[in-house]
Coordinates of C-alpha atoms in Angstrom, one line a residue:
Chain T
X581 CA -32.3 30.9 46.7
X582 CA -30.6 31.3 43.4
X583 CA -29.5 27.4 43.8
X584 CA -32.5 26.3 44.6
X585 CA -34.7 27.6 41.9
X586 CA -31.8 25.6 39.6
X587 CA -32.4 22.3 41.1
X588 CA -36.2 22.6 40.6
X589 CA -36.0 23.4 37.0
X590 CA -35.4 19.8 35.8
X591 CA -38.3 17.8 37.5
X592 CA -40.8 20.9 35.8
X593 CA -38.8 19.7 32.3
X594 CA -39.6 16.1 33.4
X595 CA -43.0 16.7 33.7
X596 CA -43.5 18.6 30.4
X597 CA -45.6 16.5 27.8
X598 CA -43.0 16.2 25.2
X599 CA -40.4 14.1 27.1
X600 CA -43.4 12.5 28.5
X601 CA -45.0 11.2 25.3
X602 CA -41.2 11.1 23.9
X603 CA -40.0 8.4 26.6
X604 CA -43.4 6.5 26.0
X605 CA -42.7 6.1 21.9
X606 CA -39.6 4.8 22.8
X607 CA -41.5 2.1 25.2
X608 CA -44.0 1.4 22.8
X609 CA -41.1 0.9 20.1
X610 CA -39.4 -1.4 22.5
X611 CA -42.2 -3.7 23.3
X612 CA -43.1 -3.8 19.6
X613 CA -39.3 -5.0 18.7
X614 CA -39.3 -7.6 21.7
X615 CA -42.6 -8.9 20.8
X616 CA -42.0 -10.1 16.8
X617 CA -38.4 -10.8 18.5
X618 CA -35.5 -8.3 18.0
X619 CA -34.1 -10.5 15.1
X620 CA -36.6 -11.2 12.6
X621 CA -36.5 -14.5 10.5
X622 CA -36.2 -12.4 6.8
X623 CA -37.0 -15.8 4.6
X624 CA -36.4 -13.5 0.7
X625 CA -33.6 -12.2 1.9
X626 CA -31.4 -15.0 3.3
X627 CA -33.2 -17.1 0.0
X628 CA -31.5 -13.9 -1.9
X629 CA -28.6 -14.6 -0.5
X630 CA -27.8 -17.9 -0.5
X631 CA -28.5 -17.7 -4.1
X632 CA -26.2 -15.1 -4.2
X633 CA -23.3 -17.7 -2.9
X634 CA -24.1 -20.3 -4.4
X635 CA -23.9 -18.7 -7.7
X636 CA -20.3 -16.6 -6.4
X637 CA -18.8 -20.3 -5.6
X638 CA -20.1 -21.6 -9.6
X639 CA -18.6 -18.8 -11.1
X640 CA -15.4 -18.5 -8.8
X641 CA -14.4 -22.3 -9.6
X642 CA -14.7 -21.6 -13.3
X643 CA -12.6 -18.4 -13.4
X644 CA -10.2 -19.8 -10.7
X645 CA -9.3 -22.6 -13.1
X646 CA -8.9 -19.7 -16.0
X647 CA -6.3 -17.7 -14.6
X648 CA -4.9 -20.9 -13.2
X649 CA -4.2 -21.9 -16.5
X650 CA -3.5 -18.6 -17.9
X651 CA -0.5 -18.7 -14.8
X652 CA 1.3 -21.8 -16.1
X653 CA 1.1 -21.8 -19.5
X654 CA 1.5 -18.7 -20.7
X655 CA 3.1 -16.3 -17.6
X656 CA 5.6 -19.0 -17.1
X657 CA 6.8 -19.5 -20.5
X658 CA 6.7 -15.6 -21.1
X659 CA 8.6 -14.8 -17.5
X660 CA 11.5 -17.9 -18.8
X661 CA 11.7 -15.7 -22.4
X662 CA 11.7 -12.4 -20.9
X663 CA 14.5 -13.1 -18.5
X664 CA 16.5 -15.1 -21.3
X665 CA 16.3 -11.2 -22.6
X666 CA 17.3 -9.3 -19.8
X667 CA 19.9 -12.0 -18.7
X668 CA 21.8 -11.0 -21.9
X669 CA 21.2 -6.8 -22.0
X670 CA 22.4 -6.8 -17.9
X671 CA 25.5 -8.9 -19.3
X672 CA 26.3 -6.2 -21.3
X673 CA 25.5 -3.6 -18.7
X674 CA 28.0 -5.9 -16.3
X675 CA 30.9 -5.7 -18.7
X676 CA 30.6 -2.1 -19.8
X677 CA 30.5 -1.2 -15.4
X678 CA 33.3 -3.8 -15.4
X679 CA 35.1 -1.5 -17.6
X680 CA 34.0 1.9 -16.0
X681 CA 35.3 0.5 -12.7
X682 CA 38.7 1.1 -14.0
X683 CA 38.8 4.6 -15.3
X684 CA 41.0 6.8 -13.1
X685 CA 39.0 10.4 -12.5
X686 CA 40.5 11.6 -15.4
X687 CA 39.0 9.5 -18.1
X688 CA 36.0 9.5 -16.5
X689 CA 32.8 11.1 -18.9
X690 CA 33.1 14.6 -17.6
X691 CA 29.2 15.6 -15.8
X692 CA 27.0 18.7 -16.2
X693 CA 26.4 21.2 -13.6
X694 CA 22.8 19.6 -12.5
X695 CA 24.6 16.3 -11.9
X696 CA 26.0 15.5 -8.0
X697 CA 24.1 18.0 -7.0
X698 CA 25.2 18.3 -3.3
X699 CA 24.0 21.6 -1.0
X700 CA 24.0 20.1 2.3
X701 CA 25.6 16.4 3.3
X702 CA 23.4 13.6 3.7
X703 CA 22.3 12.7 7.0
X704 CA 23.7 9.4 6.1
X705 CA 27.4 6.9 5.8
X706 CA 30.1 9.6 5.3
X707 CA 27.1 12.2 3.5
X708 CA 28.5 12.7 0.2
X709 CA 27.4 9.0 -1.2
X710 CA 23.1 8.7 -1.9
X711 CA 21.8 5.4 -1.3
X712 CA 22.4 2.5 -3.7
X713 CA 25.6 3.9 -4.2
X714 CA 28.0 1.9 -6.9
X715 CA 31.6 3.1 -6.7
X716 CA 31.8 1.6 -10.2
X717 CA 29.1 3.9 -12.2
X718 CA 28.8 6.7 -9.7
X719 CA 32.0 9.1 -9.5
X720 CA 31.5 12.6 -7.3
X721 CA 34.5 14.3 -8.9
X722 CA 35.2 17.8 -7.4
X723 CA 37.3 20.3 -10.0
X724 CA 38.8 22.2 -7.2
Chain J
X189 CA -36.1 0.2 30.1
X190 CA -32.4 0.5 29.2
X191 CA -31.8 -3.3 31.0
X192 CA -34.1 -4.7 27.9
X193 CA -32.5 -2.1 25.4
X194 CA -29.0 -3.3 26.4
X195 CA -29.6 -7.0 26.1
X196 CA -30.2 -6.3 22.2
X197 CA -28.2 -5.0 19.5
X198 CA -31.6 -4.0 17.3
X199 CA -28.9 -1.8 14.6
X200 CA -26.2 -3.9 12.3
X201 CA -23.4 -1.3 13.0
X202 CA -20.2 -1.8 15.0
X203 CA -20.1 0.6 18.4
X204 CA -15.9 0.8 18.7
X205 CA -14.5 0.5 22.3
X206 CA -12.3 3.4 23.5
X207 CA -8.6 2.7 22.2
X208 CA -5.7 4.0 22.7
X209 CA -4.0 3.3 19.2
X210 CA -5.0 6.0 17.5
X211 CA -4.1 8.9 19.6
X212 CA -0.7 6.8 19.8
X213 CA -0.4 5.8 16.0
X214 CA -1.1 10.2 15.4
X215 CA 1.9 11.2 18.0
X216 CA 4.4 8.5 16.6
X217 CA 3.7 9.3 12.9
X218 CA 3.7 13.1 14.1
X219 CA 7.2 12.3 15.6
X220 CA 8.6 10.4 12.7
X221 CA 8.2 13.4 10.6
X222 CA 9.2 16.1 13.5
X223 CA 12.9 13.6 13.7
X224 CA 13.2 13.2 10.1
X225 CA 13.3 16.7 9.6
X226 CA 15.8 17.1 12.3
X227 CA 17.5 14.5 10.6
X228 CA 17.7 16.1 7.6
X229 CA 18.8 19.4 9.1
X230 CA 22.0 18.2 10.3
X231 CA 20.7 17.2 13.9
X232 CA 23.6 15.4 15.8
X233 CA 22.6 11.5 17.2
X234 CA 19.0 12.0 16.0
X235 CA 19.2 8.6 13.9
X236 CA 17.7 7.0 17.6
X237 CA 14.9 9.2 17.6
X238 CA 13.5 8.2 13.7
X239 CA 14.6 4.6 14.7
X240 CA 12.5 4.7 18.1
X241 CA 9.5 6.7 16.6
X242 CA 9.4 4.3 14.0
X243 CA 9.0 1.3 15.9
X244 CA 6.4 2.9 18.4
X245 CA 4.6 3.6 14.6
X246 CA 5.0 -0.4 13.8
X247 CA 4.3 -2.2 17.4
X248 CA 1.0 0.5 17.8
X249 CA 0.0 -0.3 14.1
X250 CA 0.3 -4.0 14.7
X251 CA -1.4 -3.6 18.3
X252 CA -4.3 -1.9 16.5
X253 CA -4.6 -4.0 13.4
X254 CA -4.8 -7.2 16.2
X255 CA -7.5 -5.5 17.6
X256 CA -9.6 -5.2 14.4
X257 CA -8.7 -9.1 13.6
X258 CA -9.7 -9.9 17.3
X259 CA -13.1 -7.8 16.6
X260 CA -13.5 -9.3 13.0
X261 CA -12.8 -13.2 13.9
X262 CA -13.4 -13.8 17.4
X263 CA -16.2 -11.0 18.4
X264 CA -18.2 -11.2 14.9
X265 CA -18.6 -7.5 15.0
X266 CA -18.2 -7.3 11.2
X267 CA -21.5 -7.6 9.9
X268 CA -22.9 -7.0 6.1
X269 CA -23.2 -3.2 6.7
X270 CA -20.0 -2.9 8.7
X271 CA -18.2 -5.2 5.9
X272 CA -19.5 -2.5 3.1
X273 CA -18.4 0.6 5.4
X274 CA -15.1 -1.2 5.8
X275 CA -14.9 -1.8 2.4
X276 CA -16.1 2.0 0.6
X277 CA -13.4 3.2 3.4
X278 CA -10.7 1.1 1.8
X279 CA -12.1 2.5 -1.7
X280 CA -11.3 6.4 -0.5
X281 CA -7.7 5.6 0.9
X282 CA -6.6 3.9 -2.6
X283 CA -8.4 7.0 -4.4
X284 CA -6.2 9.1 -1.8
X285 CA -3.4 7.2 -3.0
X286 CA -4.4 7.7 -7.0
X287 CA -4.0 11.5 -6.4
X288 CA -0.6 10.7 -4.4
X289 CA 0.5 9.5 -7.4
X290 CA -1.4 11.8 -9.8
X291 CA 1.4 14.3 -8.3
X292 CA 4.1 12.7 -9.0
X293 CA 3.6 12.0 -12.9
X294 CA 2.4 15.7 -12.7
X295 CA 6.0 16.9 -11.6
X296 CA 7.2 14.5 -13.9
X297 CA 5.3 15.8 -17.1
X298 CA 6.5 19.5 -15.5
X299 CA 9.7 18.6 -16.3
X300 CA 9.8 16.4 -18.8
X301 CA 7.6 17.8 -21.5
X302 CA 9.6 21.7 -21.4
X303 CA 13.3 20.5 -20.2
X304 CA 15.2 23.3 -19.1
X305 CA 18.1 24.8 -20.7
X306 CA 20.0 23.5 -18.4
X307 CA 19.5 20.2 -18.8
X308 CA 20.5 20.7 -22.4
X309 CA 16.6 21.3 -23.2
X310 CA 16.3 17.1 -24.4
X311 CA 15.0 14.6 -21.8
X312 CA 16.5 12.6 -20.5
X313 CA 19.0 15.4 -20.2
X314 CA 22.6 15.3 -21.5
X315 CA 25.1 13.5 -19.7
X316 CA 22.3 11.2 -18.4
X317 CA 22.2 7.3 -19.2
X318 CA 18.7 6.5 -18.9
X319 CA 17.1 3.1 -18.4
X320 CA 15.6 1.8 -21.2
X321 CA 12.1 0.2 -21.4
X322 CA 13.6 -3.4 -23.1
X323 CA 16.1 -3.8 -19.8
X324 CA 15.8 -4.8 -16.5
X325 CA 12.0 -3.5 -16.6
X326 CA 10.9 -5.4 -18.9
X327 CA 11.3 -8.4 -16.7
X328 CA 9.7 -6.1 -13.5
X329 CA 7.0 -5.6 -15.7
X330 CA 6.2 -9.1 -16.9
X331 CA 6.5 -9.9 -13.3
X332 CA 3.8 -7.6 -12.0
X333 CA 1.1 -8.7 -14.4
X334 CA 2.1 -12.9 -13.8
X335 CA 1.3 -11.6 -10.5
X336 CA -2.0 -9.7 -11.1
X337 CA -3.3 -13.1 -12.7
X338 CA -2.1 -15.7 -9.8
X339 CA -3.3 -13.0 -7.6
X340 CA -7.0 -13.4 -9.4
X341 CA -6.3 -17.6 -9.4
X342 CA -6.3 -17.4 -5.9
X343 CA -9.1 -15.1 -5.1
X344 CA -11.5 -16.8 -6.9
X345 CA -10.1 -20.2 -5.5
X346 CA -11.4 -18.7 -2.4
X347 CA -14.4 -17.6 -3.3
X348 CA -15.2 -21.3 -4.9
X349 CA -13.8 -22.7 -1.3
X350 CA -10.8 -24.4 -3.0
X351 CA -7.7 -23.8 0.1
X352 CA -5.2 -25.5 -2.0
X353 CA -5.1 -23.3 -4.9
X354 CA -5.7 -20.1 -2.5
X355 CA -2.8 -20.7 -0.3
X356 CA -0.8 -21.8 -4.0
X357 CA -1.7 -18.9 -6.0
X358 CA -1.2 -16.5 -3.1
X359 CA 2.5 -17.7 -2.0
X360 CA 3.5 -17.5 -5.9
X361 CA 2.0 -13.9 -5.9
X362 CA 4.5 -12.8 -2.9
X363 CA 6.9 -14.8 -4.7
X364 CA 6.6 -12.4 -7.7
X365 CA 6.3 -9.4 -6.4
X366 CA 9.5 -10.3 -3.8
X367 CA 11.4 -11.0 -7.2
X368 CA 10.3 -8.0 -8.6
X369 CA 11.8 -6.1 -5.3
X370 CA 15.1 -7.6 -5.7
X371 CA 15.2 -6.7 -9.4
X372 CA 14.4 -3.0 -8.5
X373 CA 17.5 -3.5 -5.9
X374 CA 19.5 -4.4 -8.6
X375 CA 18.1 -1.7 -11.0
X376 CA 18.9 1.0 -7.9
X377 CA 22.4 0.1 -7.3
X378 CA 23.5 -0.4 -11.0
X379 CA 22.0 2.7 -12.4
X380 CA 24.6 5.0 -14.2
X381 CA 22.7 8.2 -12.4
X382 CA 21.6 9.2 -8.8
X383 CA 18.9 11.1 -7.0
X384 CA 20.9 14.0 -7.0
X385 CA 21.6 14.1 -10.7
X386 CA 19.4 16.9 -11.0
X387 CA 15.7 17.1 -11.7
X388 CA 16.0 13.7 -14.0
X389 CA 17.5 11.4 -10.7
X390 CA 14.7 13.5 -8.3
X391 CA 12.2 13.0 -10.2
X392 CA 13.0 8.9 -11.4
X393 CA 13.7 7.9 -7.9
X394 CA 10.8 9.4 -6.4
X395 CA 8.1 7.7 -9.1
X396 CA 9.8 4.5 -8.3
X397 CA 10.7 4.2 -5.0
X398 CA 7.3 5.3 -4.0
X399 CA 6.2 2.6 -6.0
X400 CA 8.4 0.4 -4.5
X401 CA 7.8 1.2 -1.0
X402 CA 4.0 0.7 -1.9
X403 CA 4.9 -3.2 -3.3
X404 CA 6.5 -3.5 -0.4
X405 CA 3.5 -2.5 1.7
X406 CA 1.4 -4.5 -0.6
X407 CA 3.6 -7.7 0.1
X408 CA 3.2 -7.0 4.2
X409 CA -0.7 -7.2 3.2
X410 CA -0.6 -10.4 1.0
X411 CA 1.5 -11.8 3.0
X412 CA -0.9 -11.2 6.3
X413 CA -3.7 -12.5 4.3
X414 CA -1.5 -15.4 3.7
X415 CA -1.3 -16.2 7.6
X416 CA -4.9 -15.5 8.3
X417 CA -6.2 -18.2 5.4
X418 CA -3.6 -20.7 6.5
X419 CA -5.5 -20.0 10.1
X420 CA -9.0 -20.1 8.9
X421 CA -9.8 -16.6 9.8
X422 CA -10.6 -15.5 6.6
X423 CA -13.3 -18.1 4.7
X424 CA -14.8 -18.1 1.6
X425 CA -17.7 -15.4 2.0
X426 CA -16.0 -13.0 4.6
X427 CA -12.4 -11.9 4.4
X428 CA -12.4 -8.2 4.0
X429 CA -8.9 -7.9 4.2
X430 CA -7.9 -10.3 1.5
X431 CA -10.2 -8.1 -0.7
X432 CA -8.6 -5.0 0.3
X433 CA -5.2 -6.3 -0.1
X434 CA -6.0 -7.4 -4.0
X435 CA -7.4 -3.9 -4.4
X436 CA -4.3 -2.5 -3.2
X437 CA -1.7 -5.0 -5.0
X438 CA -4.0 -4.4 -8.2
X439 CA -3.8 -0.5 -8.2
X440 CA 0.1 -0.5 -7.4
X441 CA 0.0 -2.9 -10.3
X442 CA -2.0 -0.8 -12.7
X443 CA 0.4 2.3 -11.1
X444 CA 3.7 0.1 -12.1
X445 CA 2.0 0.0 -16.2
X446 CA 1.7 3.8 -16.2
X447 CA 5.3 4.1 -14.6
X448 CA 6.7 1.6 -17.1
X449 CA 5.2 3.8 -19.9
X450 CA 5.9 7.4 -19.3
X451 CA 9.2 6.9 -17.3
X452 CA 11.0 4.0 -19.0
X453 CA 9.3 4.2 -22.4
X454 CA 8.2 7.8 -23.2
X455 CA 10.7 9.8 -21.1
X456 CA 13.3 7.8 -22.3

């Protein structure tokens, strides 16, 4: 009895007005798209638009040639310069590592407690040495 | 009724297919972190786990991103409206980032600005031989911004439908940013102090290897932007991803000044 009274519940819900004058908007809607044709020639906006390019690719050609120019003649000159610079100050650095690679423990500068700080080992090579390790610069000394 | 509505699409959005990728893509990140920490733990023969849940990460990234290229260039699913969503979605992740990195100058400025008495109350601390802002990057610097404008000589190249000087200006902008990479390799392995040199080598190598691993990241974008202009996928009025890319290489860039300044100049 119980199930019936269930199944019959739906086609009472189908026949209520709403749904009824719901589902017959949605036709009308439908008809209405499919007769103007579901994509509508929009003549402002694609004139809009194609403005819109044709104005991008004018202005894009002028700027283009800008940075174009601002790339060779004055970020490669400035790049040659800068590494002239740096060529010398990492000659420097090279010699003075050069030198630090042969310091026995001893002479080496002694560190602070919050340097090397090591509470567990690294998950890593033998885990005492961090990545970009240089044997040169980069002493753990233990005191005990 | 629904034969005439499905013969239509009267709406300009993008309806995505079921996937699988990101369901994957959310367990393999999930299980990156989950071995990483077991890694880091002291976990025995875990390295195979990271390894393996990083490439399921990769291949399910790759699978996914082909998908979107498939859906963008071959299906034409990328309208106008889907383009702008695609685009303001792009805008939130690099703001996500900006706060990413909001945090770290913050933990930097935590430190810095009130050293503690440990560290000899100076920054850089005592004993530490920082990196000063006329060495190696000074050169990483000037690097990054000749890339920011052959970056811009190419975009607009595109955008005035000129392939030669896109394809030029783009390959010397990975060009740069690669040289800048190897220069940070060199920085990294020749630097006097360590990520465990106390709060200064924490602190230093987190600001820049985040920023590094995001050049990096930015280079993978360039340099698939690269491939998909040498294919004609991407033309002169739609390549969403080129545009995303520049956004992306431009705000590392912008990050890289404000690194440049406070860590190498300022702090030091």
């Amino acid at each position: 009895m119980f199930a019936l009274r269930r199944v019959a519940r739906p086609t009472t819900v189908l026949r209520a007005p709403t749904l009824r004058n719901t589902t017959r908007n949605i036709n009308q809607k439908v008809e209405e798209v499919l007769k103007d044709g579901p994509y509508k020639i929009n003549k402002a906006g694609a004139e809009a638009y194609e403005a819109e390019y044709v104005a991008t690719e004018k202005h894009a050609e002028h700027t283009s040639k800008l940075w174009r120019k601002i790339s060779i003649y004055i970020c490669t000159p400035v790049i040659l310069a800068t590494c002239v610079n740096t060529y010398f100050v990492e000659a420097a650095h090279a010699e003075h590592r050069e030198h630090l690679s042969h310091l026995s423990e001893e002479d080496f500068p002694p560190e602070y407690e919050f340097q090397n700080v090591r509470t567990k080992n690294f998950f890593w090579g033998d885990g005492d040495k961090t990545l970009f390790w240089n044997p040169a610069v980069n002493r753990h000394i233990r005191s005990d | 009724m629904n034969l005439t509505l499905k013969k239509f699409q009267v709406h300009p959005f993008h309806l995505v297919a079921p996937s699988p990728w990101p369901i994957l893509v959310s367990f393999s990140v999930m299980s990156i972190m989950l071995t990483l920490v077991f890694n880091m733990h002291g976990f025995m023969h875990n390295n195979y786990w990271v390894v393996f849940s990083a490439i399921v990460a990769i291949m399910t990234m790759a699978l996914w991103f082909r998908d979107i290229i498939s859906e963008a260039t071959y299906l034409g699913d990328h309208t106008l409206a889907v383009r702008k969503g695609l685009n303001i979605g792009f805008i939130l992740f690099v703001v996500s980032e900006l706060f990413f990195f909001i945090a770290i100058f913050w933990a930097f400025f935590h430190s810095a600005m009130a050293p503690t008495i440990e560290l000899g109350g100076v920054w850089p601390p005592v004993g530490i031989e920082a990196i000063g802002p006329s060495e190696l990057p000074l050169l990483n610097t000037i690097l990054l911004l000749c890339s920011g404008a052959t970056l811009t000589w190419s975009h607009h190249a595109l955008l005035g439908g000129n392939r030669f000087n896109t394809l030029l200006g783009l390959i010397l902008t990975i060009a740069l940013a690669v040289t800048f990479m190897i220069c940070q390799y060199m920085e990294y392995s020749n630097a006097p102090f360590t990520i465990s040199d106390g709060i200064f080598g924490s602190v230093f190598y987190f600001g820049t290897g985040f920023h590094g691993l995001h050049i990096i990241i930015g280079i993978i974008m360039l340099g698939v932007s690269l491939w998909r202009i040498y294919t004609y996928q991407l033309t002169n009025n739609h390549h969403v991803g080129y545009e995303t890319s520049i956004l992306y290489y431009h705000f590392v860039d912008v990050v890289w000044l404000f690194l440049y300044i406070v860590f190498y100049w300022w702090g030091t």
